[in-house]
Each structure stands twice: as C-alpha cells, then as structure tokens.
Amino acid sequence: MAKKLLSVVVPVYNEQEVIDETFRRLSATFKDYFMDIEYIFINDGSKDNTYFKLRDIASSNKEVRVINFARNFGHQIAITAGMDYAKGDAIVIIDADLQDPPQVILQMVDKWKEGYQVVYGKRLQREGETFFKKLTAKVFYRFLDSMTDVKLPVDVGDFRLIDRKVCDAMKCLPERSRYVRGLVSWVGFRQTSVEYHREKRFAGETKYPLSKMLKLAGDGIFSFSYKPLKLATFLGMLVSAFSFIYLIIVLVQRIVKNDVASGWASSMAVSLFLNGVMLIVIGIMGEYVGRIYEEVKARPLYVVGELMGFGEDRDKQE
Ligand code: UDP
Ligand code: MG
C-alpha cells in the first residue's frame, strides 16, 4: 500500500531567527516516519532574511515547498494558502516559532488514524507570554463562544490536524475576513483534541501586535455572529424607553409647575448619552458593512509572488 502523505503547513512572517531550527526539529520529528511528509512554508511578505533562508531550505530538501506572498496578507490568509496548495491526506497547521511542539503532531496523527477528522491542540498552559496576552486570550475565547451559534472550542489556536475531506470542505468557503479556527468548527466532521503545553517562543518576538489581535478578534466575532446587531437593536430600544419616560416627566413638569427653563445639565446629559449610543450602533453596523464591502469586491485572498519547490505540474497561480 502506498504511504499516506502528511502536509505540514507553516505560516512564516519575519522569522529569520527561528526558521532553520523549526525545520530541523520538524524533520527530526518525522525521521523514518511511516507517512510521507511535505512541508509547505508560506512566507507572508517577510521583510527580513526569511526569504533567503527558506530558499536555501527548499533547494536542499525536495519535500519542502515555499509559497512567497507578494506582501504581508496576515496569518489566517497564509494558513488558507497553505491549505489550498497542500496535497496531503492529512494537513497539519503549525506556527513557525516552535511554541507548538512538533512532537504533538504525532499524537494528532494517532487520533487521525483512529478515525477523527479534526484534531485540534488545546493549550493547557502558555509559557513565556505576557499576562495581558493570556488574559485577553482567555476572555476572548469565552466571549466569542458565548456570542456565536457555532460551538467554538475554547483555548484552541490554529495548531491542528485536519483530514483531506475537511480541507476540501474549507476550500468551498471563499469568505475574506477569515477566522480559520471558526471555519473549521463550522464545517463540522468528527473532531477531538489533544492537550499540550504551549512553549515559549524559540526566538524573536511575537508577530501579533495588539492591532492584529484586535483584527483577529473582530473577524472572529463579526464573521460568526450577528448578535452585536441584536445588541444594537436592544440598546436602541432600551434608550428609547428611557427617553420616553423622561419625555413624560418633562411634560408633566411643564403642565404642573410651568417652569422648565432650568435643566441645561440634564438636557446635555441626555443628548451626550444619546449621541454616544448612536455612535456605538453606527460603529457596529459599520463593522458589518465593511465586511460586506470586502466580500463584494471579491478580490483574491492573496497574491503569490513566487513558488519554490512545487515542480512544473504544481505551478498553479492564484
Ligand atoms: N504570522 C504570519 N503573518 C502575520 C503574523 C504572524 O504568517 O502577519 C505567523 C508567524 O510567523 C507565526 C504564526 O503566524 O508562525 C503565529 O504568530 P506569532 O507566534 O507571532 O503569534 P503568537 O504566538 O504570539 O500569538
Ligand atoms: Mg507564537
């Protein structure tokens, strides 16, 4: 029987300090493994020497393929591209910084052999990350789960194994603001988890500044839930109710006491509050309108600048 193929998808952005070690550890993990391995590195528009390091790795290892993006498109898009190009019977997504230990992949493959089609890594402990990051991550995953109708496992990142069938199903989801882990939950299939300790970054620093974290969080919430819109409606109704009651109070005052000139402070308060609420509601609508705009433009998700290690038959350009 022919060996099965495992695709290891690694998104890489400015990781010149770690990339050699990452490849070394990955290949050590799969030395004499019972499956064939292909590595797909997605160079997400790195500005450092990552490109040259990957080129060297690809030229001396025929199982390595590199997708060079024309610019930085972001982690989630990089993963998507990796899944588009992967040929494996199973596909593993792993960060380049060795925070997700390659050894855990072996456990994931065992679960896959048992018949599970999605095996995600559940973080028991996160080392070497700031208190702020851990706290925001913890709060975010729980908040998101409560906001959405799809069941999203908590404390789970993109480190996971997916079966070919799941990968093909995900390719049918062309949406732009991609929250990949949510999409995996959305497609369903037999899912399970393996638990692991998230290590420190091997070298370099996080490529997820607060701005990117917020974007990811926004994509998670607004692409998987329209509860914020319901909340906006609710807020609007609540505020209208209060305003109405206040209106009656004012009218009664006018009729009974006939002095309404005083009240600058209260009218200011009401107007500021109402304007605030309206801005929030408009902002929430804007999040959805912006995403509709992105979808309607229907631009490709990413632009490939150069492919390495794919061979002639695989030069598909997207
Ligand atoms: N990454 C990427 N594009 C980006 C940001 C990050 O491909 O715009 C990659 C990065 O190289 C790493 C993975 O995504 O392999 C996770 O990033 P990082 O480790 O910086 O995130 P953290 O673990 O701090 O959340
Ligand atoms: Mg990391």
mmCIF file of C-alpha atoms in Angstrom, residues 65-217:
data_model
loop_
_atom_site.group_PDB
_atom_site.id
_atom_site.type_symbol
_atom_site.label_atom_id
_atom_site.label_comp_id
_atom_site.label_asym_id
_atom_site.label_seq_id
_atom_site.Cartn_x
_atom_site.Cartn_y
_atom_site.Cartn_z
ATOM 1 C CA ARG A 65 7.690 23.880 -0.854
ATOM 2 C CA VAL A 66 7.528 27.607 -0.318
ATOM 3 C CA ILE A 67 4.737 29.991 -1.218
ATOM 4 C CA ASN A 68 6.037 33.542 -1.234
ATOM 5 C CA PHE A 69 3.270 36.094 -0.863
ATOM 6 C CA ALA A 70 3.688 39.359 -2.731
ATOM 7 C CA ARG A 71 3.168 41.199 0.568
ATOM 8 C CA ASN A 72 2.003 40.585 4.121
ATOM 9 C CA PHE A 73 -1.537 39.233 3.956
ATOM 10 C CA GLY A 74 -1.777 38.009 7.540
ATOM 11 C CA HIS A 75 -1.544 34.762 9.433
ATOM 12 C CA GLN A 76 -5.050 33.487 8.659
ATOM 13 C CA ILE A 77 -4.684 34.068 4.923
ATOM 14 C CA ALA A 78 -1.275 32.383 4.983
ATOM 15 C CA ILE A 79 -2.817 29.290 6.531
ATOM 16 C CA THR A 80 -5.548 29.355 3.899
ATOM 17 C CA ALA A 81 -2.985 29.437 1.102
ATOM 18 C CA GLY A 82 -1.147 26.517 2.691
ATOM 19 C CA MET A 83 -4.352 24.503 2.695
ATOM 20 C CA ASP A 84 -5.010 25.432 -0.942
ATOM 21 C CA TYR A 85 -1.653 24.061 -2.024
ATOM 22 C CA ALA A 86 -1.400 21.074 0.324
ATOM 23 C CA LYS A 87 -1.675 17.671 -1.332
ATOM 24 C CA GLY A 88 -1.687 15.552 1.825
ATOM 25 C CA ASP A 89 -4.215 13.032 3.079
ATOM 26 C CA ALA A 90 -3.940 14.930 6.327
ATOM 27 C CA ILE A 91 -2.833 18.506 6.843
ATOM 28 C CA VAL A 92 -1.217 19.920 9.958
ATOM 29 C CA ILE A 93 -1.035 23.643 10.660
ATOM 30 C CA ILE A 94 1.724 24.725 12.997
ATOM 31 C CA ASP A 95 3.306 28.071 13.936
ATOM 32 C CA ALA A 96 6.870 28.726 12.887
ATOM 33 C CA ASP A 97 8.082 29.833 16.309
ATOM 34 C CA LEU A 98 8.105 26.387 17.991
ATOM 35 C CA GLN A 99 5.503 27.445 20.536
ATOM 36 C CA ASP A 100 3.544 24.455 19.339
ATOM 37 C CA PRO A 101 5.814 21.439 19.944
ATOM 38 C CA PRO A 102 6.251 19.315 16.772
ATOM 39 C CA GLN A 103 6.058 16.154 18.906
ATOM 40 C CA VAL A 104 2.371 16.819 19.496
ATOM 41 C CA ILE A 105 1.754 16.248 15.782
ATOM 42 C CA LEU A 106 2.499 12.555 16.337
ATOM 43 C CA GLN A 107 -0.353 12.367 18.862
ATOM 44 C CA MET A 108 -2.590 14.180 16.414
ATOM 45 C CA VAL A 109 -1.789 11.672 13.686
ATOM 46 C CA ASP A 110 -2.613 8.821 16.085
ATOM 47 C CA LYS A 111 -6.037 10.331 16.690
ATOM 48 C CA TRP A 112 -6.466 10.774 12.952
ATOM 49 C CA LYS A 113 -5.683 7.102 12.406
ATOM 50 C CA GLU A 114 -8.354 6.273 14.967
ATOM 51 C CA GLY A 115 -10.828 7.998 12.665
ATOM 52 C CA TYR A 116 -11.054 11.607 13.810
ATOM 53 C CA GLN A 117 -11.077 14.188 11.030
ATOM 54 C CA VAL A 118 -10.135 17.281 13.006
ATOM 55 C CA VAL A 119 -7.667 17.091 15.871
ATOM 56 C CA TYR A 120 -7.012 20.441 17.484
ATOM 57 C CA GLY A 121 -4.371 21.267 20.044
ATOM 58 C CA LYS A 122 -5.789 22.549 23.297
ATOM 59 C CA ARG A 123 -3.463 24.791 25.259
ATOM 60 C CA LEU A 124 -3.192 23.752 28.868
ATOM 61 C CA GLN A 125 -0.584 26.280 29.777
ATOM 62 C CA ARG A 126 1.003 29.124 27.941
ATOM 63 C CA GLU A 127 4.574 29.891 28.735
ATOM 64 C CA GLY A 128 6.566 32.994 28.048
ATOM 65 C CA GLU A 129 3.584 35.081 27.093
ATOM 66 C CA THR A 130 2.605 38.285 28.812
ATOM 67 C CA PHE A 131 -0.119 38.352 31.430
ATOM 68 C CA PHE A 132 -2.026 40.707 29.167
ATOM 69 C CA LYS A 133 -1.934 38.272 26.251
ATOM 70 C CA LYS A 134 -3.029 35.322 28.356
ATOM 71 C CA LEU A 135 -5.839 37.281 29.976
ATOM 72 C CA THR A 136 -7.148 38.752 26.731
ATOM 73 C CA ALA A 137 -6.963 35.350 25.031
ATOM 74 C CA LYS A 138 -8.828 33.676 27.875
ATOM 75 C CA VAL A 139 -11.564 36.305 27.970
ATOM 76 C CA PHE A 140 -11.808 36.459 24.186
ATOM 77 C CA TYR A 141 -12.318 32.726 23.571
ATOM 78 C CA ARG A 142 -15.080 32.558 26.164
ATOM 79 C CA PHE A 143 -16.722 35.742 24.994
ATOM 80 C CA LEU A 144 -16.650 34.586 21.379
ATOM 81 C CA ASP A 145 -18.120 31.211 22.276
ATOM 82 C CA SER A 146 -21.000 32.925 24.046
ATOM 83 C CA MET A 147 -21.598 35.182 21.050
ATOM 84 C CA THR A 148 -21.786 32.551 18.346
ATOM 85 C CA ASP A 149 -24.162 29.801 17.403
ATOM 86 C CA VAL A 150 -21.364 27.540 16.170
ATOM 87 C CA LYS A 151 -19.699 25.695 19.018
ATOM 88 C CA LEU A 152 -16.152 27.014 19.195
ATOM 89 C CA PRO A 153 -13.749 25.172 21.487
ATOM 90 C CA VAL A 154 -12.011 27.496 23.973
ATOM 91 C CA ASP A 155 -8.238 27.961 24.365
ATOM 92 C CA VAL A 156 -7.595 26.496 20.956
ATOM 93 C CA GLY A 157 -5.447 28.159 18.325
ATOM 94 C CA ASP A 158 -4.706 27.174 14.774
ATOM 95 C CA PHE A 159 -2.386 24.317 15.712
ATOM 96 C CA ARG A 160 -4.354 21.349 14.446
ATOM 97 C CA LEU A 161 -4.579 18.428 12.075
ATOM 98 C CA ILE A 162 -7.341 18.242 9.512
ATOM 99 C CA ASP A 163 -8.313 15.463 7.173
ATOM 100 C CA ARG A 164 -8.288 15.932 3.397
ATOM 101 C CA LYS A 165 -12.117 15.952 3.414
ATOM 102 C CA VAL A 166 -12.198 18.823 5.908
ATOM 103 C CA CYS A 167 -9.607 20.720 3.897
ATOM 104 C CA ASP A 168 -11.689 20.327 0.728
ATOM 105 C CA ALA A 169 -14.803 21.483 2.558
ATOM 106 C CA MET A 170 -12.964 24.544 3.834
ATOM 107 C CA LYS A 171 -11.846 25.430 0.345
ATOM 108 C CA CYS A 172 -15.503 25.922 -0.525
ATOM 109 C CA LEU A 173 -15.717 28.787 1.954
ATOM 110 C CA PRO A 174 -14.392 31.750 -0.003
ATOM 111 C CA GLU A 175 -15.039 34.423 2.623
ATOM 112 C CA ARG A 176 -12.474 37.134 3.079
ATOM 113 C CA SER A 177 -12.397 38.029 6.750
ATOM 114 C CA ARG A 178 -11.139 34.625 7.708
ATOM 115 C CA TYR A 179 -11.153 33.234 11.185
ATOM 116 C CA VAL A 180 -9.817 29.811 10.262
ATOM 117 C CA ARG A 181 -10.391 28.047 13.574
ATOM 118 C CA GLY A 182 -14.026 29.149 13.464
ATOM 119 C CA LEU A 183 -14.420 27.902 9.900
ATOM 120 C CA VAL A 184 -13.065 24.507 10.929
ATOM 121 C CA SER A 185 -15.698 24.296 13.657
ATOM 122 C CA TRP A 186 -18.322 25.447 11.204
ATOM 123 C CA VAL A 187 -17.692 22.640 8.698
ATOM 124 C CA GLY A 188 -18.104 20.059 11.441
ATOM 125 C CA PHE A 189 -16.813 16.472 10.974
ATOM 126 C CA ARG A 190 -15.567 14.222 13.757
ATOM 127 C CA GLN A 191 -13.499 16.461 15.994
ATOM 128 C CA THR A 192 -11.355 15.832 19.022
ATOM 129 C CA SER A 193 -8.478 17.474 20.853
ATOM 130 C CA VAL A 194 -5.067 16.693 22.245
ATOM 131 C CA GLU A 195 -3.805 18.767 25.143
ATOM 132 C CA TYR A 196 -0.375 20.322 25.188
ATOM 133 C CA HIS A 197 1.752 22.901 26.912
ATOM 134 C CA ARG A 198 2.364 25.934 24.804
ATOM 135 C CA GLU A 199 6.041 26.729 24.999
ATOM 136 C CA LYS A 200 7.935 29.978 24.858
ATOM 137 C CA ARG A 201 8.800 31.360 21.504
ATOM 138 C CA PHE A 202 12.136 29.830 20.428
ATOM 139 C CA ALA A 203 13.494 33.222 19.350
ATOM 140 C CA GLY A 204 12.319 36.547 18.007
ATOM 141 C CA GLU A 205 9.200 38.253 19.204
ATOM 142 C CA THR A 206 5.506 37.952 18.626
ATOM 143 C CA LYS A 207 4.231 38.962 15.205
ATOM 144 C CA TYR A 208 0.837 39.632 16.684
ATOM 145 C CA PRO A 209 0.790 43.199 17.965
ATOM 146 C CA LEU A 210 -2.391 44.465 19.589
ATOM 147 C CA SER A 211 -3.703 45.770 16.262
ATOM 148 C CA LYS A 212 -3.534 42.303 14.665
ATOM 149 C CA MET A 213 -5.035 40.703 17.764
ATOM 150 C CA LEU A 214 -7.955 43.120 17.559
ATOM 151 C CA LYS A 215 -8.443 42.381 13.867
ATOM 152 C CA LEU A 216 -8.473 38.649 14.534
ATOM 153 C CA ALA A 217 -10.928 39.151 17.384
#
